Amino acid sequence: MSRFVKAYLKAKRLNHRQTPSPFTPKFLELSKEPSVPPPLRERQQPQRVDLAKHLNIKEGDLVEVLHGRDQNRRGIILKINHRRNTAIVEGCNLVSVLNNG
């Protein structure tokens, strides 16, 4: 027997009492209609979040790098790329290019 049938039979037994009990569970009554699942929704594309706006940073702010090769280094934000959610920090992640000519 499933737990729903057991609960239904228990509720029926409680309803056969001579004196009405204030503790008679009303939520155990079963519906005669089949349960209908909620309608399916179309999948929505995740929306872009501008982290610079939510983190309250702007160009010229002094920040500290938390991860990567330049961890714990401080620098001033030179430029913020809102599409890639990145910031260019002065003196961090510099790549040296050798000119042979």
mmCIF file of C-alpha atoms in Angstrom:
data_model
loop_
_atom_site.group_PDB
_atom_site.id
_atom_site.type_symbol
_atom_site.label_atom_id
_atom_site.label_comp_id
_atom_site.label_asym_id
_atom_site.label_seq_id
_atom_site.Cartn_x
_atom_site.Cartn_y
_atom_site.Cartn_z
ATOM 1 C CA MET A 1 0.000 0.000 0.000
ATOM 2 C CA SER A 2 1.243 3.423 -0.818
ATOM 3 C CA ARG A 3 1.507 6.075 1.840
ATOM 4 C CA PHE A 4 -1.292 8.054 0.196
ATOM 5 C CA VAL A 5 -3.711 5.132 0.464
ATOM 6 C CA LYS A 6 -2.734 4.648 4.098
ATOM 7 C CA ALA A 7 -3.318 8.331 4.794
ATOM 8 C CA TYR A 8 -6.677 8.193 2.982
ATOM 9 C CA LEU A 9 -7.826 5.196 5.026
ATOM 10 C CA LYS A 10 -6.661 6.843 8.236
ATOM 11 C CA ALA A 11 -8.615 9.989 7.333
ATOM 12 C CA LYS A 12 -11.728 7.898 6.635
ATOM 13 C CA ARG A 13 -11.401 6.196 10.033
ATOM 14 C CA LEU A 14 -11.121 9.583 11.722
ATOM 15 C CA ASN A 15 -14.285 10.780 9.949
ATOM 16 C CA HIS A 16 -16.328 7.862 11.360
ATOM 17 C CA ARG A 17 -16.070 9.110 14.940
ATOM 18 C CA GLN A 18 -19.287 9.931 16.740
ATOM 19 C CA THR A 19 -18.092 13.240 18.119
ATOM 20 C CA PRO A 20 -16.396 15.627 15.719
ATOM 21 C CA SER A 21 -12.754 16.103 16.554
ATOM 22 C CA PRO A 22 -11.115 19.498 16.036
ATOM 23 C CA PHE A 23 -7.967 17.669 14.937
ATOM 24 C CA THR A 24 -9.509 15.969 11.899
ATOM 25 C CA PRO A 25 -7.034 16.440 9.069
ATOM 26 C CA LYS A 26 -8.682 18.117 6.089
ATOM 27 C CA PHE A 27 -5.572 18.009 3.922
ATOM 28 C CA LEU A 28 -5.701 14.212 3.529
ATOM 29 C CA GLU A 29 -8.726 14.241 1.252
ATOM 30 C CA LEU A 30 -7.809 12.921 -2.176
ATOM 31 C CA SER A 31 -8.854 14.652 -5.354
ATOM 32 C CA LYS A 32 -10.756 12.674 -7.998
ATOM 33 C CA GLU A 33 -9.104 14.658 -10.791
ATOM 34 C CA PRO A 34 -5.685 13.531 -12.054
ATOM 35 C CA SER A 35 -2.860 15.783 -11.047
ATOM 36 C CA VAL A 36 -1.792 18.032 -13.900
ATOM 37 C CA PRO A 37 1.841 19.130 -14.124
ATOM 38 C CA PRO A 38 2.517 22.843 -14.587
ATOM 39 C CA PRO A 39 2.836 23.936 -18.220
ATOM 40 C CA LEU A 40 6.306 23.870 -19.719
ATOM 41 C CA ARG A 41 8.013 27.203 -20.209
ATOM 42 C CA GLU A 42 10.370 28.085 -22.995
ATOM 43 C CA ARG A 43 14.001 28.241 -21.973
ATOM 44 C CA GLN A 44 15.220 31.765 -21.563
ATOM 45 C CA GLN A 45 18.704 32.886 -22.446
ATOM 46 C CA PRO A 46 20.729 33.948 -19.397
ATOM 47 C CA GLN A 47 21.017 37.702 -19.229
ATOM 48 C CA ARG A 48 24.348 39.487 -19.053
ATOM 49 C CA VAL A 49 25.260 41.038 -15.727
ATOM 50 C CA ASP A 50 27.559 44.045 -15.635
ATOM 51 C CA LEU A 51 29.799 43.209 -12.680
ATOM 52 C CA ALA A 52 31.470 46.625 -12.712
ATOM 53 C CA LYS A 53 28.103 48.190 -11.937
ATOM 54 C CA HIS A 54 27.324 45.762 -9.107
ATOM 55 C CA LEU A 55 30.833 45.898 -7.614
ATOM 56 C CA ASN A 56 30.829 49.715 -7.681
ATOM 57 C CA ILE A 57 34.186 50.074 -9.419
ATOM 58 C CA LYS A 58 35.150 52.643 -12.038
ATOM 59 C CA GLU A 59 38.232 53.854 -13.866
ATOM 60 C CA GLY A 60 40.775 55.451 -11.545
ATOM 61 C CA ASP A 61 39.937 53.306 -8.491
ATOM 62 C CA LEU A 62 42.742 51.639 -6.541
ATOM 63 C CA VAL A 63 42.166 47.865 -6.446
ATOM 64 C CA GLU A 64 44.019 44.767 -5.272
ATOM 65 C CA VAL A 65 44.339 41.688 -7.489
ATOM 66 C CA LEU A 66 42.963 38.607 -5.720
ATOM 67 C CA HIS A 67 43.911 35.787 -8.107
ATOM 68 C CA GLY A 68 46.519 34.974 -10.708
ATOM 69 C CA ARG A 69 50.168 35.702 -11.245
ATOM 70 C CA ASP A 70 49.874 39.222 -9.812
ATOM 71 C CA GLN A 71 48.056 38.209 -6.636
ATOM 72 C CA ASN A 72 48.121 40.783 -3.780
ATOM 73 C CA ARG A 73 49.417 43.481 -6.136
ATOM 74 C CA ARG A 74 47.713 46.862 -6.055
ATOM 75 C CA GLY A 75 47.072 49.096 -9.026
ATOM 76 C CA ILE A 76 44.783 51.688 -10.555
ATOM 77 C CA ILE A 77 42.057 50.643 -12.992
ATOM 78 C CA LEU A 78 42.902 51.988 -16.443
ATOM 79 C CA LYS A 79 39.970 50.602 -18.407
ATOM 80 C CA ILE A 80 36.877 48.439 -17.799
ATOM 81 C CA ASN A 81 35.585 46.083 -20.492
ATOM 82 C CA HIS A 82 31.867 45.738 -19.726
ATOM 83 C CA ARG A 83 31.240 43.027 -22.338
ATOM 84 C CA ARG A 84 33.912 40.663 -20.959
ATOM 85 C CA ASN A 85 33.559 41.776 -17.303
ATOM 86 C CA THR A 86 37.280 42.472 -17.032
ATOM 87 C CA ALA A 87 39.370 45.395 -15.867
ATOM 88 C CA ILE A 88 42.840 46.460 -16.990
ATOM 89 C CA VAL A 89 44.922 47.296 -13.918
ATOM 90 C CA GLU A 90 48.076 49.409 -14.111
ATOM 91 C CA GLY A 91 51.250 47.329 -13.691
ATOM 92 C CA CYS A 92 49.525 43.926 -13.642
ATOM 93 C CA ASN A 93 49.618 41.090 -16.199
ATOM 94 C CA LEU A 94 52.143 42.846 -18.394
ATOM 95 C CA VAL A 95 53.549 40.869 -21.311
ATOM 96 C CA SER A 96 56.995 41.821 -22.586
ATOM 97 C CA VAL A 97 57.375 41.673 -26.368
ATOM 98 C CA LEU A 98 60.817 41.354 -27.943
ATOM 99 C CA ASN A 99 61.336 43.438 -31.073
ATOM 100 C CA ASN A 100 63.914 41.893 -33.380
ATOM 101 C CA GLY A 101 64.511 44.731 -35.666
#
